C-alpha cells in the first residue's frame, strides 16, 4: 500500500513541479530566463536559478516552507521566507510581498490559479 501511495505522491509532485515551473517562467520572461528549478515537496522548499538580463552570473533564490492555497477561483502561493544570492532581492521581497499569518504571499491571477487548482 505504501508503494502505491509513493507512486501517486511522486506523480503529483512531478505535475505540481511542472505547473510551478511554468508559472515562474511566465513571470520572469521579460527579465531573463530560468536556468534551474527544483521543487522539494518533502522539505517544502523551492530552489530557482535565473539569469537576469544584464547580469553576468546567475541568481539563486530559495523559498522555504511553501504552501499552495486554493481560495475559490484564486490561488495563493505562500512561504515562510525567501533567500536570494543578491541582498537587494532579499530587501525587495521583504518590502514588496504581501504578508498573511506571518508568511509572505503571492496571489496568482485566475489563469495560473486554474492550473494549480487542477493539480491541488
XYZ file of C-alpha atoms in Angstrom:
120
model
C 0.000 0.000 0.000
C 2.865 2.419 0.802
C 4.347 1.647 -2.605
C 1.173 2.829 -4.339
C 0.997 5.956 -2.144
C 4.616 6.766 -3.018
C 3.932 6.376 -6.742
C 0.862 8.627 -6.534
C 2.736 11.229 -4.462
C 5.657 11.162 -6.884
C 3.304 11.716 -9.816
C 1.540 14.590 -8.059
C 4.901 16.164 -7.158
C 6.009 15.973 -10.786
C 2.829 17.631 -12.021
C 2.987 20.284 -9.290
C 6.650 20.957 -10.063
C 5.886 21.380 -13.766
C 2.991 23.745 -13.006
C 5.015 25.935 -10.630
C 7.965 25.963 -13.034
C 5.665 27.136 -15.817
C 4.315 29.947 -13.630
C 7.817 31.106 -12.604
C 8.922 31.058 -16.245
C 5.877 33.160 -17.162
C 6.693 35.825 -14.555
C 10.408 36.180 -15.317
C 10.210 36.016 -19.122
C 10.711 39.787 -19.516
C 13.618 39.905 -17.077
C 15.671 36.876 -18.040
C 15.497 33.104 -18.144
C 15.314 30.263 -15.684
C 18.357 28.004 -15.642
C 17.366 25.536 -12.915
C 14.267 24.719 -10.924
C 13.796 22.191 -8.120
C 10.704 21.676 -6.009
C 11.265 19.577 -2.871
C 7.838 18.602 -1.522
C 9.314 16.712 1.445
C 11.175 19.756 2.799
C 8.638 22.203 1.330
C 11.294 24.241 -0.475
C 11.811 25.541 -3.980
C 15.211 26.355 -5.483
C 15.361 28.536 -8.562
C 18.368 29.731 -10.526
C 17.815 32.544 -13.009
C 19.983 34.588 -15.310
C 18.584 38.096 -15.475
C 19.210 40.367 -18.428
C 22.324 42.454 -17.857
C 23.699 40.147 -15.160
C 26.961 38.270 -15.630
C 26.183 35.448 -13.234
C 23.036 33.549 -12.215
C 20.961 34.471 -9.192
C 19.886 31.740 -6.808
C 16.575 32.015 -4.978
C 15.253 29.632 -2.337
C 11.730 29.671 -0.939
C 11.233 27.878 2.372
C 8.129 26.231 3.794
C 5.952 26.882 0.758
C 2.245 26.215 0.612
C -0.294 26.460 -2.180
C -3.737 27.522 -1.050
C -6.861 27.382 -3.159
C -9.490 30.002 -2.326
C -12.351 29.733 -4.781
C -11.094 30.849 -8.197
C -7.912 32.250 -6.680
C -4.690 30.506 -5.738
C -2.259 31.842 -3.186
C 1.367 30.828 -3.019
C 2.772 31.401 0.468
C 6.160 30.777 2.011
C 7.888 31.300 5.344
C 10.981 33.026 3.999
C 12.928 33.763 0.847
C 16.686 33.890 0.361
C 18.350 35.257 -2.753
C 22.011 35.412 -3.665
C 21.638 39.186 -4.152
C 20.984 41.199 -0.997
C 18.869 43.755 -2.845
C 16.465 40.974 -3.871
C 16.002 39.961 -0.226
C 15.165 43.571 0.657
C 12.828 43.917 -2.326
C 10.960 40.748 -1.372
C 10.655 41.900 2.256
C 9.247 45.259 1.168
C 7.055 44.254 -1.778
C 5.434 40.924 -0.930
C 2.171 40.905 0.973
C 2.030 39.096 4.322
C -0.692 36.928 5.792
C -0.449 34.950 9.035
C 3.302 35.626 9.269
C 4.045 34.294 5.781
C 4.847 36.060 2.545
C 2.144 35.559 -0.045
C 1.832 35.913 -3.777
C -1.645 35.921 -5.294
C -1.857 34.225 -8.646
C -4.043 35.536 -11.456
C -7.043 33.429 -12.474
C -5.345 31.635 -15.391
C -2.438 30.425 -13.223
C -4.807 29.641 -10.351
C -6.829 27.354 -12.629
C -3.681 25.410 -13.500
C -2.720 24.939 -9.842
C -6.269 24.163 -8.731
C -6.307 21.238 -11.161
C -3.113 19.858 -9.578
C -4.115 20.518 -5.978
